[in-house]
Amino acid sequence: MRRAPRQAGAGDRTSLSLPAQPASLALARTAAMGLLHHRAGGAALGAHLAAVVADLAGAGLARARTRDRLRIHFDVETTSVIVTVEIRRPGRWQPAGHFLESRTVSLDQDSARSRRGTGRR
């Protein structure tokens, strides 16, 4: 007996915490592709989501320091995935050092569009 692929419900969240290093981009892309592997249309949507994650993580890594952490959150809704990338610094909060950016990726096969939202504290 085969199980049907698990459909993500509203509000499912998957998060990654990686060192702020260029090698983390490959891990983030692989995680994004694997996230949509079991959903309908997985390969094309997974590749699009991986490209969005690489773009956001690359922008975050450009502002990161050696000891920073790259945090990637995937909020999976029924029709979209909201990807949020942030850079966290250990120790004191520094207003110039925080990076936070998110995009919404539609899971509709016909529209592989993404909406960008940024916020910096």
Short mmCIF file of N, CA and C in Angstrom, two decimals:
data_model
loop_
_atom_site.label_atom_id
_atom_site.label_comp_id
_atom_site.label_asym_id
_atom_site.label_seq_id
_atom_site.Cartn_x
_atom_site.Cartn_y
_atom_site.Cartn_z
N MET A 1 0.83 -1.17 0.00
CA MET A 1 0.00 0.00 0.00
C MET A 1 0.88 1.24 0.00
N ARG A 2 0.58 2.17 -0.90
CA ARG A 2 1.35 3.40 -0.99
C ARG A 2 0.61 4.52 -0.31
N ARG A 3 1.35 5.37 0.31
CA ARG A 3 0.75 6.53 0.96
C ARG A 3 0.71 7.69 -0.03
N ALA A 4 -0.32 8.47 0.07
CA ALA A 4 -0.40 9.68 -0.74
C ALA A 4 0.59 10.69 -0.18
N PRO A 5 1.19 11.51 -1.04
CA PRO A 5 2.11 12.53 -0.54
C PRO A 5 1.41 13.44 0.46
N ARG A 6 2.14 13.83 1.47
CA ARG A 6 1.58 14.69 2.51
C ARG A 6 1.39 16.09 1.94
N GLN A 7 0.20 16.59 2.02
CA GLN A 7 -0.08 17.95 1.59
C GLN A 7 0.11 18.87 2.79
N ALA A 8 0.87 19.91 2.59
CA ALA A 8 1.13 20.84 3.68
C ALA A 8 -0.13 21.64 3.98
N GLY A 9 -0.43 21.74 5.22
CA GLY A 9 -1.58 22.52 5.64
C GLY A 9 -1.19 23.97 5.87
N ALA A 10 -2.18 24.78 6.13
CA ALA A 10 -1.91 26.19 6.38
C ALA A 10 -1.08 26.33 7.65
N GLY A 11 -0.05 27.09 7.55
CA GLY A 11 0.74 27.39 8.73
C GLY A 11 1.89 26.44 9.00
N ASP A 12 2.20 25.51 8.10
CA ASP A 12 3.36 24.64 8.30
C ASP A 12 4.63 25.47 8.14
N ARG A 13 5.55 25.34 9.10
CA ARG A 13 6.80 26.10 9.04
C ARG A 13 7.99 25.16 9.18
N THR A 14 8.95 25.36 8.28
CA THR A 14 10.21 24.65 8.34
C THR A 14 11.30 25.71 8.39
N SER A 15 12.26 25.54 9.29
CA SER A 15 13.32 26.53 9.45
C SER A 15 14.69 25.88 9.39
N LEU A 16 15.64 26.62 8.88
CA LEU A 16 17.03 26.20 8.84
C LEU A 16 17.87 27.25 9.55
N SER A 17 18.88 26.81 10.24
CA SER A 17 19.85 27.72 10.83
C SER A 17 21.22 27.24 10.37
N LEU A 18 21.88 28.06 9.58
CA LEU A 18 23.15 27.69 8.96
C LEU A 18 24.20 28.74 9.26
N PRO A 19 25.47 28.36 9.21
CA PRO A 19 26.51 29.38 9.35
C PRO A 19 26.47 30.32 8.15
N ALA A 20 26.79 31.57 8.36
CA ALA A 20 26.77 32.56 7.27
C ALA A 20 28.04 32.40 6.44
N GLN A 21 28.04 31.38 5.60
CA GLN A 21 29.17 31.06 4.73
C GLN A 21 28.64 30.74 3.34
N PRO A 22 29.44 30.95 2.31
CA PRO A 22 28.98 30.64 0.95
C PRO A 22 28.56 29.18 0.76
N ALA A 23 29.16 28.25 1.49
CA ALA A 23 28.78 26.84 1.37
C ALA A 23 27.35 26.59 1.82
N SER A 24 26.79 27.47 2.63
CA SER A 24 25.42 27.30 3.11
C SER A 24 24.40 27.51 2.00
N LEU A 25 24.78 28.20 0.93
CA LEU A 25 23.85 28.41 -0.19
C LEU A 25 23.44 27.08 -0.82
N ALA A 26 24.38 26.17 -0.97
CA ALA A 26 24.06 24.86 -1.56
C ALA A 26 23.10 24.09 -0.66
N LEU A 27 23.31 24.15 0.64
CA LEU A 27 22.39 23.47 1.57
C LEU A 27 21.00 24.09 1.53
N ALA A 28 20.93 25.40 1.45
CA ALA A 28 19.63 26.08 1.40
C ALA A 28 18.88 25.73 0.11
N ARG A 29 19.59 25.68 -1.01
CA ARG A 29 18.95 25.31 -2.28
C ARG A 29 18.44 23.88 -2.25
N THR A 30 19.22 22.97 -1.70
CA THR A 30 18.81 21.57 -1.60
C THR A 30 17.59 21.43 -0.71
N ALA A 31 17.55 22.15 0.39
CA ALA A 31 16.40 22.12 1.29
C ALA A 31 15.14 22.65 0.61
N ALA A 32 15.28 23.72 -0.17
CA ALA A 32 14.13 24.29 -0.88
C ALA A 32 13.58 23.31 -1.91
N MET A 33 14.46 22.64 -2.64
CA MET A 33 14.00 21.66 -3.64
C MET A 33 13.34 20.47 -2.96
N GLY A 34 13.89 20.02 -1.85
CA GLY A 34 13.32 18.89 -1.12
C GLY A 34 11.98 19.21 -0.48
N LEU A 35 11.78 20.49 -0.14
CA LEU A 35 10.53 20.90 0.50
C LEU A 35 9.33 20.64 -0.41
N LEU A 36 9.51 20.87 -1.69
CA LEU A 36 8.39 20.70 -2.64
C LEU A 36 8.45 19.38 -3.40
N HIS A 37 9.35 18.50 -2.99
CA HIS A 37 9.52 17.22 -3.70
C HIS A 37 8.24 16.39 -3.72
N HIS A 38 7.51 16.36 -2.64
CA HIS A 38 6.33 15.52 -2.55
C HIS A 38 5.04 16.23 -2.93
N ARG A 39 5.13 17.46 -3.35
CA ARG A 39 3.94 18.19 -3.80
C ARG A 39 3.77 18.02 -5.31
N ALA A 40 2.60 18.27 -5.79
CA ALA A 40 2.34 18.18 -7.23
C ALA A 40 3.22 19.20 -7.97
N GLY A 41 3.82 18.77 -9.07
CA GLY A 41 4.67 19.65 -9.85
C GLY A 41 6.00 19.94 -9.21
N GLY A 42 6.48 19.05 -8.36
CA GLY A 42 7.63 19.28 -7.51
C GLY A 42 8.89 19.79 -8.17
N ALA A 43 9.28 19.27 -9.32
CA ALA A 43 10.59 19.61 -9.89
C ALA A 43 10.66 21.07 -10.33
N ALA A 44 9.69 21.52 -11.10
CA ALA A 44 9.73 22.90 -11.60
C ALA A 44 9.54 23.90 -10.47
N LEU A 45 8.59 23.63 -9.61
CA LEU A 45 8.36 24.55 -8.48
C LEU A 45 9.53 24.52 -7.51
N GLY A 46 10.11 23.35 -7.30
CA GLY A 46 11.27 23.24 -6.42
C GLY A 46 12.45 24.03 -6.94
N ALA A 47 12.67 23.97 -8.25
CA ALA A 47 13.77 24.73 -8.86
C ALA A 47 13.53 26.24 -8.73
N HIS A 48 12.28 26.66 -8.92
CA HIS A 48 11.95 28.09 -8.77
C HIS A 48 12.15 28.54 -7.32
N LEU A 49 11.68 27.74 -6.38
CA LEU A 49 11.85 28.08 -4.97
C LEU A 49 13.33 28.10 -4.59
N ALA A 50 14.11 27.16 -5.12
CA ALA A 50 15.55 27.13 -4.85
C ALA A 50 16.24 28.39 -5.38
N ALA A 51 15.80 28.88 -6.54
CA ALA A 51 16.39 30.10 -7.10
C ALA A 51 16.06 31.32 -6.23
N VAL A 52 14.82 31.38 -5.74
CA VAL A 52 14.41 32.47 -4.85
C VAL A 52 15.22 32.44 -3.55
N VAL A 53 15.38 31.25 -2.98
CA VAL A 53 16.15 31.10 -1.74
C VAL A 53 17.60 31.51 -1.96
N ALA A 54 18.20 31.09 -3.08
CA ALA A 54 19.59 31.45 -3.37
C ALA A 54 19.75 32.95 -3.52
N ASP A 55 18.78 33.61 -4.14
CA ASP A 55 18.83 35.05 -4.31
C ASP A 55 18.75 35.77 -2.96
N LEU A 56 17.79 35.37 -2.13
CA LEU A 56 17.64 36.00 -0.82
C LEU A 56 18.83 35.71 0.09
N ALA A 57 19.29 34.47 0.11
CA ALA A 57 20.41 34.10 0.97
C ALA A 57 21.70 34.78 0.50
N GLY A 58 21.87 34.92 -0.79
CA GLY A 58 23.04 35.63 -1.31
C GLY A 58 23.06 37.09 -0.89
N ALA A 59 21.89 37.72 -0.91
CA ALA A 59 21.80 39.11 -0.45
C ALA A 59 22.12 39.21 1.04
N GLY A 60 21.66 38.23 1.81
CA GLY A 60 21.95 38.23 3.24
C GLY A 60 23.42 37.98 3.53
N LEU A 61 24.02 37.05 2.79
CA LEU A 61 25.44 36.74 3.01
C LEU A 61 26.35 37.91 2.65
N ALA A 62 25.90 38.76 1.73
CA ALA A 62 26.68 39.94 1.37
C ALA A 62 26.83 40.89 2.55
N ARG A 63 25.90 40.84 3.50
CA ARG A 63 25.95 41.72 4.67
C ARG A 63 26.38 41.01 5.94
N ALA A 64 26.68 39.73 5.85
CA ALA A 64 26.98 38.93 7.04
C ALA A 64 28.44 39.06 7.46
N ARG A 65 28.64 38.81 8.74
CA ARG A 65 29.99 38.73 9.31
C ARG A 65 30.31 37.27 9.58
N THR A 66 31.52 37.01 10.01
CA THR A 66 32.00 35.64 10.18
C THR A 66 31.17 34.83 11.18
N ARG A 67 30.80 35.38 12.31
CA ARG A 67 30.09 34.62 13.35
C ARG A 67 28.57 34.66 13.23
N ASP A 68 28.03 35.31 12.21
CA ASP A 68 26.59 35.43 12.04
C ASP A 68 25.97 34.08 11.67
N ARG A 69 24.66 33.97 11.91
CA ARG A 69 23.90 32.78 11.51
C ARG A 69 22.89 33.19 10.44
N LEU A 70 22.77 32.34 9.44
CA LEU A 70 21.79 32.52 8.37
C LEU A 70 20.57 31.69 8.75
N ARG A 71 19.43 32.34 8.92
CA ARG A 71 18.19 31.62 9.25
C ARG A 71 17.22 31.75 8.08
N ILE A 72 16.72 30.60 7.65
CA ILE A 72 15.78 30.55 6.52
C ILE A 72 14.51 29.88 7.02
N HIS A 73 13.39 30.56 6.83
CA HIS A 73 12.09 30.04 7.25
C HIS A 73 11.23 29.83 6.01
N PHE A 74 10.61 28.66 5.91
CA PHE A 74 9.67 28.34 4.85
C PHE A 74 8.29 28.21 5.49
N ASP A 75 7.39 29.15 5.23
CA ASP A 75 6.02 29.07 5.71
C ASP A 75 5.16 28.57 4.55
N VAL A 76 4.73 27.31 4.65
CA VAL A 76 4.02 26.67 3.55
C VAL A 76 2.52 26.82 3.77
N GLU A 77 1.87 27.49 2.85
CA GLU A 77 0.42 27.64 2.83
C GLU A 77 -0.12 26.70 1.75
N THR A 78 -1.41 26.68 1.55
CA THR A 78 -1.99 25.79 0.56
C THR A 78 -1.69 26.23 -0.88
N THR A 79 -1.52 27.54 -1.11
CA THR A 79 -1.29 28.03 -2.47
C THR A 79 0.04 28.74 -2.65
N SER A 80 0.82 28.88 -1.58
CA SER A 80 2.08 29.61 -1.69
C SER A 80 3.06 29.19 -0.59
N VAL A 81 4.30 29.60 -0.80
CA VAL A 81 5.35 29.41 0.21
C VAL A 81 5.96 30.78 0.46
N ILE A 82 6.01 31.18 1.71
CA ILE A 82 6.66 32.43 2.07
C ILE A 82 8.05 32.09 2.58
N VAL A 83 9.05 32.61 1.90
CA VAL A 83 10.44 32.36 2.27
C VAL A 83 10.97 33.61 2.95
N THR A 84 11.49 33.44 4.17
CA THR A 84 12.07 34.55 4.91
C THR A 84 13.52 34.21 5.24
N VAL A 85 14.42 35.11 4.91
CA VAL A 85 15.83 34.94 5.21
C VAL A 85 16.24 36.05 6.14
N GLU A 86 16.93 35.67 7.21
CA GLU A 86 17.44 36.68 8.14
C GLU A 86 18.85 36.33 8.57
N ILE A 87 19.58 37.35 8.93
CA ILE A 87 20.92 37.18 9.47
C ILE A 87 20.85 37.58 10.94
N ARG A 88 21.29 36.68 11.80
CA ARG A 88 21.30 36.94 13.24
C ARG A 88 22.74 37.05 13.71
N ARG A 89 22.99 38.05 14.51
CA ARG A 89 24.30 38.26 15.10
C ARG A 89 24.29 37.81 16.54
N PRO A 90 25.31 37.10 16.98
CA PRO A 90 25.39 36.74 18.40
C PRO A 90 25.75 37.96 19.24
N GLY A 91 25.31 37.95 20.48
CA GLY A 91 25.66 39.04 21.39
C GLY A 91 24.68 40.18 21.33
N ARG A 92 25.18 41.37 21.40
CA ARG A 92 24.33 42.56 21.45
C ARG A 92 23.59 42.79 20.15
N TRP A 93 22.40 43.37 20.29
CA TRP A 93 21.62 43.73 19.11
C TRP A 93 22.23 44.96 18.49
N GLN A 94 22.47 44.91 17.20
CA GLN A 94 23.07 46.04 16.50
C GLN A 94 22.16 46.44 15.36
N PRO A 95 21.60 47.65 15.40
CA PRO A 95 20.61 48.04 14.40
C PRO A 95 21.12 48.02 12.97
N ALA A 96 22.40 48.26 12.75
CA ALA A 96 22.91 48.28 11.38
C ALA A 96 23.24 46.88 10.87
N GLY A 97 23.19 45.86 11.73
CA GLY A 97 23.65 44.55 11.33
C GLY A 97 22.57 43.54 11.03
N HIS A 98 21.31 43.87 11.22
CA HIS A 98 20.26 42.90 11.04
C HIS A 98 19.74 42.93 9.61
N PHE A 99 19.55 41.77 9.01
CA PHE A 99 19.03 41.64 7.65
C PHE A 99 17.78 40.77 7.70
N LEU A 100 16.70 41.22 7.10
CA LEU A 100 15.46 40.45 7.05
C LEU A 100 14.78 40.74 5.72
N GLU A 101 14.53 39.68 4.95
CA GLU A 101 13.88 39.84 3.66
C GLU A 101 13.03 38.61 3.38
N SER A 102 11.89 38.79 2.73
CA SER A 102 11.03 37.65 2.42
C SER A 102 10.42 37.80 1.04
N ARG A 103 10.02 36.66 0.49
CA ARG A 103 9.31 36.60 -0.79
C ARG A 103 8.23 35.54 -0.71
N THR A 104 7.19 35.76 -1.46
CA THR A 104 6.11 34.78 -1.56
C THR A 104 6.19 34.12 -2.92
N VAL A 105 6.24 32.80 -2.93
CA VAL A 105 6.30 32.03 -4.17
C VAL A 105 4.98 31.29 -4.32
N SER A 106 4.30 31.52 -5.44
CA SER A 106 3.03 30.86 -5.70
C SER A 106 3.25 29.40 -6.07
N LEU A 107 2.40 28.53 -5.57
CA LEU A 107 2.49 27.10 -5.90
C LEU A 107 1.60 26.73 -7.08
N ASP A 108 1.01 27.72 -7.70
CA ASP A 108 0.18 27.50 -8.88
C ASP A 108 1.11 27.17 -10.05
N GLN A 109 0.84 26.09 -10.75
CA GLN A 109 1.67 25.65 -11.88
C GLN A 109 1.76 26.70 -12.97
N ASP A 110 0.65 27.41 -13.23
CA ASP A 110 0.62 28.34 -14.35
C ASP A 110 1.38 29.63 -14.07
N SER A 111 1.47 30.02 -12.82
CA SER A 111 2.15 31.28 -12.52
C SER A 111 3.30 31.01 -11.57
N ALA A 112 4.49 31.07 -12.09
CA ALA A 112 5.68 30.89 -11.26
C ALA A 112 6.21 32.25 -10.88
N ARG A 113 5.36 33.06 -10.28
CA ARG A 113 5.75 34.42 -9.92
C ARG A 113 6.12 34.46 -8.44
N SER A 114 6.82 35.48 -8.09
CA SER A 114 7.13 35.68 -6.69
C SER A 114 6.93 37.15 -6.36
N ARG A 115 6.51 37.41 -5.15
CA ARG A 115 6.32 38.77 -4.67
C ARG A 115 7.37 39.03 -3.61
N ARG A 116 7.99 40.17 -3.67
CA ARG A 116 9.10 40.46 -2.78
C ARG A 116 8.66 41.46 -1.71
N GLY A 117 9.08 41.19 -0.50
CA GLY A 117 8.85 42.11 0.61
C GLY A 117 10.13 42.20 1.41
N THR A 118 10.51 43.41 1.78
CA THR A 118 11.73 43.56 2.52
C THR A 118 11.46 44.29 3.83
N GLY A 119 12.29 44.03 4.77
CA GLY A 119 12.21 44.74 6.04
C GLY A 119 13.56 44.68 6.70
N ARG A 120 14.04 45.77 7.12
CA ARG A 120 15.32 45.79 7.82
C ARG A 120 15.12 46.52 9.13
N ARG A 121 15.66 45.93 10.18
CA ARG A 121 15.57 46.57 11.48
C ARG A 121 16.89 47.19 11.82
#
